[in-house]
XYZ file of C-alpha atoms in Angstrom:
541
model
C 7.175 17.613 16.532
C 10.642 18.934 15.741
C 11.891 22.126 17.310
C 11.596 25.256 15.210
C 15.333 25.528 14.707
C 15.467 22.000 13.325
C 12.561 22.748 11.020
C 14.304 25.833 9.676
C 17.519 23.886 9.208
C 15.690 21.121 7.348
C 13.846 23.577 5.122
C 17.148 25.347 4.322
C 18.818 22.031 3.491
C 15.912 21.030 1.262
C 16.028 24.393 -0.518
C 19.757 23.992 -1.056
C 19.305 20.412 -2.290
C 16.604 21.375 -4.743
C 18.644 24.309 -5.966
C 21.640 22.047 -6.569
C 19.698 19.525 -8.636
C 17.602 22.150 -10.382
C 14.251 20.490 -9.750
C 11.946 23.482 -9.608
C 8.945 22.719 -11.762
C 8.121 26.336 -12.482
C 11.373 27.031 -14.276
C 11.563 25.396 -17.645
C 14.904 23.674 -18.128
C 17.277 26.079 -16.441
C 18.823 22.982 -14.916
C 20.420 21.622 -18.068
C 23.797 21.677 -16.366
C 22.891 18.980 -13.847
C 23.757 15.343 -14.392
C 20.295 14.082 -13.410
C 18.205 16.307 -15.614
C 19.012 16.209 -19.298
C 17.450 18.596 -21.775
C 13.837 17.577 -22.273
C 12.425 16.627 -25.638
C 9.291 18.617 -24.799
C 8.306 21.400 -22.419
C 6.200 19.549 -19.842
C 8.441 20.565 -16.953
C 9.300 18.660 -13.777
C 6.814 17.488 -11.171
C 8.257 17.277 -7.652
C 6.206 15.010 -5.394
C 6.905 15.306 -1.661
C 6.437 12.127 0.354
C 7.014 11.086 3.952
C 9.202 8.041 3.467
C 11.565 6.459 0.989
C 10.783 3.413 -1.111
C 11.938 0.043 0.193
C 12.645 -1.311 -3.310
C 11.532 -0.576 -6.878
C 10.743 -4.112 -7.966
C 6.999 -3.980 -7.212
C 6.520 -7.697 -6.609
C 8.995 -7.646 -3.705
C 7.337 -4.889 -1.630
C 4.096 -4.261 0.243
C 4.455 -0.591 1.196
C 2.733 2.322 -0.488
C 5.870 4.461 -0.609
C 7.445 1.935 -2.977
C 4.330 1.169 -5.011
C 3.582 4.848 -5.599
C 6.858 5.036 -7.505
C 6.701 1.693 -9.302
C 3.197 2.594 -10.534
C 4.849 5.100 -12.879
C 7.468 2.644 -14.177
C 5.447 -0.541 -14.710
C 2.139 -1.396 -16.386
C -0.121 -4.261 -15.381
C -2.146 -6.455 -17.748
C -5.346 -4.704 -16.672
C -5.785 -1.611 -14.517
C -8.397 0.218 -12.455
C -10.617 3.120 -13.444
C -9.551 6.711 -12.912
C -11.020 6.915 -9.400
C -12.508 3.479 -8.765
C -11.580 -0.199 -9.024
C -13.463 -1.056 -12.214
C -11.303 -3.196 -14.514
C -9.940 -1.440 -17.605
C -7.573 -2.490 -20.431
C -3.859 -1.791 -20.070
C -1.190 -4.104 -21.509
C -4.062 -6.455 -22.300
C -6.647 -4.950 -24.633
C -9.353 -7.593 -24.176
C -9.966 -10.875 -22.361
C -12.363 -13.804 -22.163
C -13.264 -16.053 -19.235
C -14.383 -19.674 -19.553
C -17.778 -20.657 -18.146
C -16.191 -22.647 -15.319
C -14.071 -19.641 -14.316
C -10.823 -21.583 -14.693
C -9.412 -20.167 -17.946
C -8.613 -16.510 -18.698
C -7.381 -15.606 -22.189
C -5.832 -12.177 -22.763
C -5.114 -10.416 -26.052
C -2.049 -8.227 -25.572
C -1.270 -4.766 -26.874
C 1.096 -4.915 -29.841
C 4.097 -2.677 -30.515
C 4.885 -2.013 -26.843
C 8.532 -1.786 -25.787
C 10.147 -2.095 -22.396
C 12.311 0.854 -21.374
C 15.433 -1.114 -22.371
C 14.139 -1.450 -25.948
C 13.134 -5.113 -25.721
C 9.695 -6.279 -26.838
C 6.688 -6.730 -24.601
C 4.832 -9.896 -25.633
C 3.207 -13.079 -24.326
C 6.583 -14.632 -23.499
C 7.356 -11.672 -21.225
C 4.070 -12.168 -19.362
C 4.782 -15.888 -18.928
C 8.314 -15.103 -17.724
C 7.045 -12.727 -15.014
C 4.368 -15.063 -13.699
C 6.719 -18.062 -13.771
C 9.229 -16.028 -11.786
C 6.599 -15.166 -9.170
C 5.001 -18.635 -9.057
C 8.351 -20.229 -8.296
C 9.234 -17.800 -5.516
C 8.734 -17.699 -1.771
C 6.771 -15.539 0.653
C 9.996 -13.768 1.634
C 10.692 -12.894 -2.006
C 7.196 -12.104 -3.254
C 4.831 -11.450 -0.322
C 1.964 -10.018 -2.369
C 1.890 -12.996 -4.724
C 1.606 -15.260 -1.702
C -1.246 -13.180 -0.251
C -3.294 -12.856 -3.426
C -2.772 -16.285 -5.026
C -2.691 -18.690 -2.083
C 0.990 -19.537 -2.094
C 3.284 -20.799 -4.844
C 3.696 -23.724 -7.242
C 3.212 -26.982 -5.377
C 1.294 -25.387 -2.481
C -2.148 -26.842 -1.800
C -3.950 -23.505 -1.992
C -2.127 -22.068 -5.016
C -4.621 -20.505 -7.437
C -2.698 -20.403 -10.730
C -2.020 -23.746 -12.409
C -0.357 -22.581 -15.623
C 0.408 -19.506 -17.712
C 1.263 -20.097 -21.362
C 1.761 -18.137 -24.564
C -0.774 -19.157 -27.235
C 0.859 -16.872 -29.805
C 3.099 -13.779 -29.540
C 0.210 -11.601 -28.354
C -2.142 -14.051 -26.636
C -1.585 -15.448 -23.157
C -3.726 -17.999 -21.333
C -4.061 -18.469 -17.578
C -5.401 -21.761 -16.225
C -6.470 -21.766 -12.562
C -6.564 -24.638 -10.089
C -9.785 -23.232 -8.657
C -12.006 -20.272 -9.509
C -10.989 -16.996 -7.910
C -13.690 -14.320 -7.946
C -11.285 -11.356 -7.638
C -8.730 -12.714 -10.150
C -8.915 -9.765 -12.556
C -8.918 -7.294 -9.656
C -5.853 -9.042 -8.251
C -3.736 -8.938 -11.404
C -4.569 -5.229 -11.763
C -2.739 -4.588 -8.487
C 0.480 -2.614 -8.686
C 2.770 -5.415 -7.427
C 1.964 -7.348 -10.617
C 3.575 -4.854 -12.962
C 5.196 -6.604 -15.925
C 8.977 -6.230 -15.900
C 11.539 -6.647 -18.669
C 12.829 -10.256 -18.608
C 16.131 -9.060 -20.103
C 16.570 -6.522 -17.315
C 15.759 -9.088 -14.621
C 18.398 -11.399 -16.087
C 20.886 -8.540 -16.347
C 20.493 -7.086 -12.859
C 19.498 -10.152 -10.840
C 19.146 -9.261 -7.156
C 19.812 -5.604 -8.036
C 16.723 -5.306 -10.239
C 14.965 -3.525 -7.364
C 17.485 -0.722 -7.787
C 17.338 -0.788 -11.599
C 13.655 -1.182 -12.506
C 12.632 -1.567 -16.149
C 8.985 -1.693 -17.210
C 6.757 -0.373 -19.995
C 5.185 2.491 -18.003
C 4.919 6.211 -18.717
C 8.132 7.045 -16.860
C 11.622 5.548 -16.936
C 13.888 5.167 -13.941
C 16.869 7.557 -13.811
C 18.388 7.563 -10.323
C 17.778 6.932 -6.634
C 19.505 8.648 -3.719
C 18.424 6.694 -0.646
C 16.291 8.637 1.829
C 16.510 11.675 -0.444
C 14.943 11.414 -3.892
C 14.011 9.190 -6.802
C 14.199 10.660 -10.313
C 12.112 9.447 -13.242
C 11.962 10.745 -16.817
C 9.311 10.696 -19.500
C 9.074 7.562 -21.597
C 9.028 9.131 -25.052
C 7.907 5.803 -26.539
C 5.010 5.197 -24.163
C 2.209 3.278 -25.854
C -0.549 5.753 -24.885
C -0.210 8.697 -27.265
C 0.068 12.134 -25.672
C 1.212 10.862 -22.270
C 2.851 11.501 -19.921
C 2.359 15.253 -19.782
C 5.448 16.196 -17.741
C 9.054 15.491 -18.692
C 10.316 14.420 -15.313
C 9.070 13.303 -11.900
C 11.118 13.667 -8.743
C 9.929 11.936 -5.575
C 11.388 14.000 -2.742
C 11.555 12.435 0.720
C 10.623 14.877 3.514
C 9.798 12.841 6.648
C 8.218 15.573 8.778
C 4.652 16.525 7.808
C 5.048 20.204 8.649
C 8.320 20.440 6.756
C 6.644 18.848 3.747
C 3.871 21.441 3.820
C 6.433 24.229 4.197
C 8.257 22.860 1.153
C 4.998 23.122 -0.798
C 4.344 26.667 0.402
C 7.870 27.800 -0.525
C 7.687 26.157 -3.961
C 10.247 23.380 -3.448
C 7.688 20.709 -4.275
C 4.503 20.647 -6.360
C 2.427 18.023 -4.532
C 2.622 17.021 -0.861
C 1.329 13.690 0.405
C 0.640 12.698 4.020
C -0.386 16.035 5.519
C -1.573 16.735 9.048
C -5.391 16.944 9.036
C -5.052 20.024 11.241
C -3.393 21.850 8.323
C -6.489 21.687 6.115
C -7.706 25.184 6.981
C -4.281 26.703 6.320
C -4.096 25.068 2.891
C -7.611 26.095 1.919
C -6.839 29.705 2.878
C -3.796 29.845 0.580
C -4.790 30.904 -2.950
C -1.569 29.426 -4.330
C -2.509 25.929 -3.150
C -5.273 23.397 -3.662
C -6.473 20.474 -1.532
C -6.865 16.900 -2.759
C -8.898 14.422 -0.700
C -8.301 10.768 -1.430
C -11.486 8.626 -1.410
C -11.335 6.537 1.761
C -10.596 2.829 1.300
C -8.306 2.105 4.213
C -7.923 0.983 7.790
C -5.388 1.954 10.429
C -4.935 -0.639 13.153
C -2.984 -1.807 16.196
C -1.754 -5.339 15.497
C -1.436 -7.781 18.399
C 1.103 -10.370 17.290
C 0.713 -14.002 18.307
C 3.908 -14.751 20.226
C 6.159 -17.818 20.143
C 5.930 -18.074 23.931
C 2.544 -19.793 24.499
C 2.260 -18.070 27.877
C 2.619 -14.555 26.485
C -0.367 -12.354 27.421
C -1.110 -11.485 23.763
C -1.804 -15.150 23.015
C -4.834 -14.917 25.312
C -8.019 -13.829 23.532
C -9.343 -12.153 26.689
C -6.234 -9.952 26.857
C -6.667 -8.915 23.229
C -10.319 -8.106 23.886
C -9.294 -6.072 26.941
C -6.885 -4.019 24.851
C -9.692 -3.342 22.368
C -11.714 -1.848 25.236
C -8.729 0.288 26.308
C -8.345 2.399 23.130
C -10.208 5.698 22.876
C -10.678 5.763 19.104
C -12.914 8.816 19.047
C -10.473 10.701 21.256
C -7.640 9.855 18.854
C -9.729 11.010 15.886
C -10.713 14.262 17.603
C -7.131 15.044 18.621
C -5.165 13.872 15.578
C -7.452 13.536 12.537
C -9.365 16.816 12.660
C -12.581 14.939 11.963
C -11.220 13.392 8.734
C -11.696 9.814 9.951
C -14.285 7.514 11.460
C -13.766 4.855 14.159
C -13.115 1.364 12.796
C -14.774 -1.784 14.137
C -13.937 -4.180 11.296
C -10.668 -4.905 9.458
C -12.045 -3.338 6.273
C -13.833 -0.052 5.521
C -17.575 0.379 4.921
C -16.924 1.227 1.256
C -16.009 -2.422 0.527
C -18.734 -4.875 -0.528
C -19.234 -7.481 2.177
C -18.675 -5.052 5.075
C -20.819 -6.177 8.020
C -22.272 -3.217 9.876
C -23.992 -5.491 12.406
C -20.751 -5.988 14.329
C -20.962 -4.312 17.741
C -17.756 -2.327 18.346
C -15.729 -2.758 21.522
C -16.675 0.356 23.508
C -13.967 2.393 25.222
C -14.458 0.990 28.727
C -11.460 0.843 31.049
C -13.366 -0.979 33.790
C -14.404 -3.697 31.348
C -10.802 -3.893 30.154
C -9.536 -4.356 33.723
C -12.126 -7.070 34.358
C -11.081 -8.990 31.247
C -7.402 -8.735 32.212
C -8.195 -10.086 35.671
C -10.204 -12.933 34.146
C -7.232 -13.727 31.913
C -4.912 -13.865 34.920
C -3.348 -10.401 34.650
C -5.061 -8.315 37.360
C -1.997 -6.067 37.623
C -1.435 -5.826 33.890
C 1.855 -6.570 32.136
C 4.625 -4.899 30.116
C 5.165 -4.932 26.361
C 6.565 -2.950 23.449
C 4.354 -0.724 21.336
C 5.783 -0.095 17.879
C 5.082 3.274 16.232
C 5.473 3.904 12.496
C 8.278 6.350 11.623
C 6.505 7.781 8.551
C 3.201 9.468 7.804
C 0.772 7.150 6.076
C -2.678 7.901 4.627
C -4.407 5.982 7.418
C -2.209 7.469 10.152
C -0.576 10.882 9.634
C 1.412 10.694 12.896
C 2.092 7.205 14.222
C 4.095 8.439 17.204
C 1.250 10.568 18.536
C -1.258 7.750 18.061
C 1.108 5.449 19.979
C 1.378 7.983 22.798
C -2.415 8.215 23.057
C -2.718 4.420 23.235
C 0.158 4.225 25.707
C -1.684 6.602 28.050
C -4.948 4.631 28.162
C -3.175 1.258 28.367
C -1.340 2.556 31.427
C -4.694 3.123 33.136
C -5.389 -0.629 33.031
C -1.876 -1.563 34.171
C -0.437 -2.356 30.726
C 2.891 -0.547 30.599
C 4.227 0.007 27.099
C 7.576 1.102 25.732
C 7.237 2.935 22.417
C 9.700 1.614 19.849
C 10.363 2.623 16.238
C 12.752 1.876 13.406
C 13.588 3.183 9.953
C 10.613 2.389 7.673
C 12.073 -0.535 5.711
C 13.415 -2.091 8.921
C 10.087 -1.548 10.677
C 8.215 -3.432 7.945
C 10.805 -6.195 7.721
C 10.894 -6.874 11.454
C 7.110 -6.675 11.832
C 6.604 -9.063 8.897
C 8.803 -11.580 10.709
C 6.611 -11.455 13.804
C 9.162 -9.604 15.922
C 6.701 -6.986 17.197
C 4.380 -7.394 20.152
C 1.875 -4.602 19.531
C 2.464 -2.524 16.411
C 0.766 0.289 14.510
C 0.178 -0.196 10.831
C -2.585 0.058 8.274
C -3.738 -0.893 4.833
C -5.084 0.895 1.829
C -7.165 -1.443 -0.322
C -5.462 -2.553 -3.516
C -8.446 -3.689 -5.551
C -11.737 -2.836 -3.824
C -12.467 -6.443 -2.824
C -13.034 -7.772 0.706
C -10.576 -10.576 -0.052
C -7.812 -7.974 -0.276
C -8.391 -7.044 3.361
C -9.520 -10.214 5.137
C -7.529 -12.874 3.276
C -4.482 -10.711 2.568
C -4.132 -9.440 6.130
C -5.593 -12.072 8.447
C -5.600 -15.489 6.759
C -3.073 -18.108 7.783
C -1.898 -18.333 4.145
C -0.706 -14.727 4.449
C 1.536 -15.300 7.465
C 5.014 -14.187 6.471
C 3.662 -11.779 3.871
C 0.939 -9.317 4.931
C -0.393 -11.067 8.029
C 2.018 -9.463 10.471
C 0.082 -10.621 13.550
C 0.666 -14.317 12.676
C -2.992 -14.906 13.505
C -4.350 -18.251 12.248
C -7.868 -19.634 12.460
C -8.776 -22.731 10.441
C -12.506 -21.964 10.353
C -11.769 -18.461 9.081
C -9.434 -19.899 6.433
C -12.110 -22.230 5.065
C -14.623 -19.366 4.880
C -12.206 -17.025 3.107
C -11.143 -19.614 0.527
C -14.803 -20.433 -0.135
C -15.529 -16.713 -0.602
C -12.643 -16.441 -3.072
C -13.949 -19.359 -5.091
C -17.590 -18.221 -5.254
C -18.576 -15.884 -8.114
C -21.951 -14.875 -6.615
C -21.448 -11.631 -4.691
C -24.434 -12.125 -2.360
C -23.039 -15.490 -1.260
C -19.620 -13.951 -0.795
C -21.106 -11.185 1.365
C -22.684 -13.759 3.696
C -19.362 -15.553 4.008
C -17.559 -12.297 4.757
C -20.155 -11.536 7.450
C -19.191 -14.795 9.204
C -15.516 -14.001 8.742
C -15.856 -10.593 10.384
C -17.702 -12.131 13.337
C -14.839 -14.594 13.891
C -12.191 -11.893 13.609
C -14.087 -9.602 15.980
C -14.294 -12.346 18.606
C -10.641 -13.402 18.279
C -9.464 -9.750 18.276
C -6.044 -10.093 16.565
C -6.210 -6.337 15.932
C -7.535 -3.212 17.491
C -9.085 -1.639 14.350
C -8.583 2.102 14.843
C -9.723 4.350 11.987
C -10.835 4.692 8.404
C -9.368 7.992 7.268
C -9.873 10.476 4.465
C -6.241 11.150 3.475
C -5.198 14.686 2.587
C -2.863 15.826 -0.156
C -2.154 19.322 -1.375
C -0.663 20.810 -4.508
C 0.159 24.055 -6.197
C -2.817 25.861 -7.689
C -1.428 25.393 -11.208
C -1.470 21.582 -10.991
C -4.008 19.991 -13.317
C -4.932 16.368 -13.983
C -3.984 14.940 -10.584
C -6.698 12.504 -9.445
C -6.007 10.769 -6.104
C -6.919 7.105 -6.361
C -8.636 5.223 -3.510
C -5.950 2.508 -3.701
C -3.350 5.085 -2.661
C -1.238 4.681 -5.802
C -1.762 7.547 -8.212
C -1.167 7.863 -11.938
C 1.073 10.846 -12.620
C 1.055 10.578 -16.413
C -2.053 12.802 -16.588
C -0.605 15.572 -14.397
C 0.407 18.836 -16.033
C 0.977 22.484 -15.171
C -1.693 24.953 -16.267
């Protein structure tokens, strides 16, 4: 926690910043003199959304973090999208679709008359352009594409064979093999359709100049401060968005973010301390939002290049699983708004196997396993702690300190390390961590999005930060992808969870119920279980 004087200083600076840019949502457009906020065409006002960390980039296909995707969700549309508070598949840029009997051909009819924010036309050629761009990329460029579609053109496991325009508003996808969650995958936020003209214009800088078809248009980005979006007056869904402008305000400290909400600097606060729930509920000027839980927070145990490193020994990883007091962490830091995790995916996902026996918190068992592995006196390693609040872990530093304390009791001495958020993700994705805290909020409600995306060997270099690889697991997960029958898939995922539990590449920690709060006059805000929320429906009463 920051000292009180630093909190007061930060709050004062935030007040001054907001005053300078005129971003108070309760005052109509008394900020017409600013450069960032032009006179609105309507009177929807400005929504200021307080978040714990900055975006990494605003080209959705290049990122994996929620802080980025929360913003790009407002700028880009996908071909299909999820329901208001579930992962049912709904029309978006595609109005209807058909699937061949063999599951290898998907034909989409596209919405006509849609324009990108730069005035160019959305059509079948634009869809083909985006998918061709992604299919010809690399895991470093497009990590989510790699995770969800088995690699890229020419790779043995690549799912998509061809994407072609049948006519200006019909596009056909041909797959190399059936993929049960295909529609759920393309509804994910990383697969937002971007303006081909803008990609050509900005090149490598497109991530700083995003252009989509979504309800809001990009205006400006001050790194580690704020991102400003404005209403897309030509949005294809009539009557939306409701507000004229959205400002994403970065406030790293949870308490400072809540204070900013209380003082009126922001309208919605994400990533709150669970211990603040009672205070929020007691304030008549505020309201609480609880996001449906579809996440996991975990301690990753990265496979190291040195074959003799302790973390490459399964017995060591099992010992560390026994040395984490999950319930103690929940009681101390989650205020009861979480449950202990034993699998890499939450119970709300089909295919979750409840028959797995969790590793009990047992320091004597942990010591015995370390001795059996050849480390009776323990060892030393780094323990990476996230620098930002995330839905699955409101305070990464405190969780790291709790783990550090119990690891010390079995002789494992840890040095807590952290980095700026983008650097943290980049270095962890390259396998540079030893033990690291991270988590995942499900993108599409499918088990594949947890097990394959996070722990399959195909996902190494993208979302598999532990660099864990198991050939038997890989075969099971690919078979589950390619099988349309859900009961069969569930049996395969049961086997997969048994393998992962035995190999212990993670210490699964918690499944949380994330908290958000907003002003009492906010209407139409519906937190989505995927963690990326539509703001086009939000308005002020």
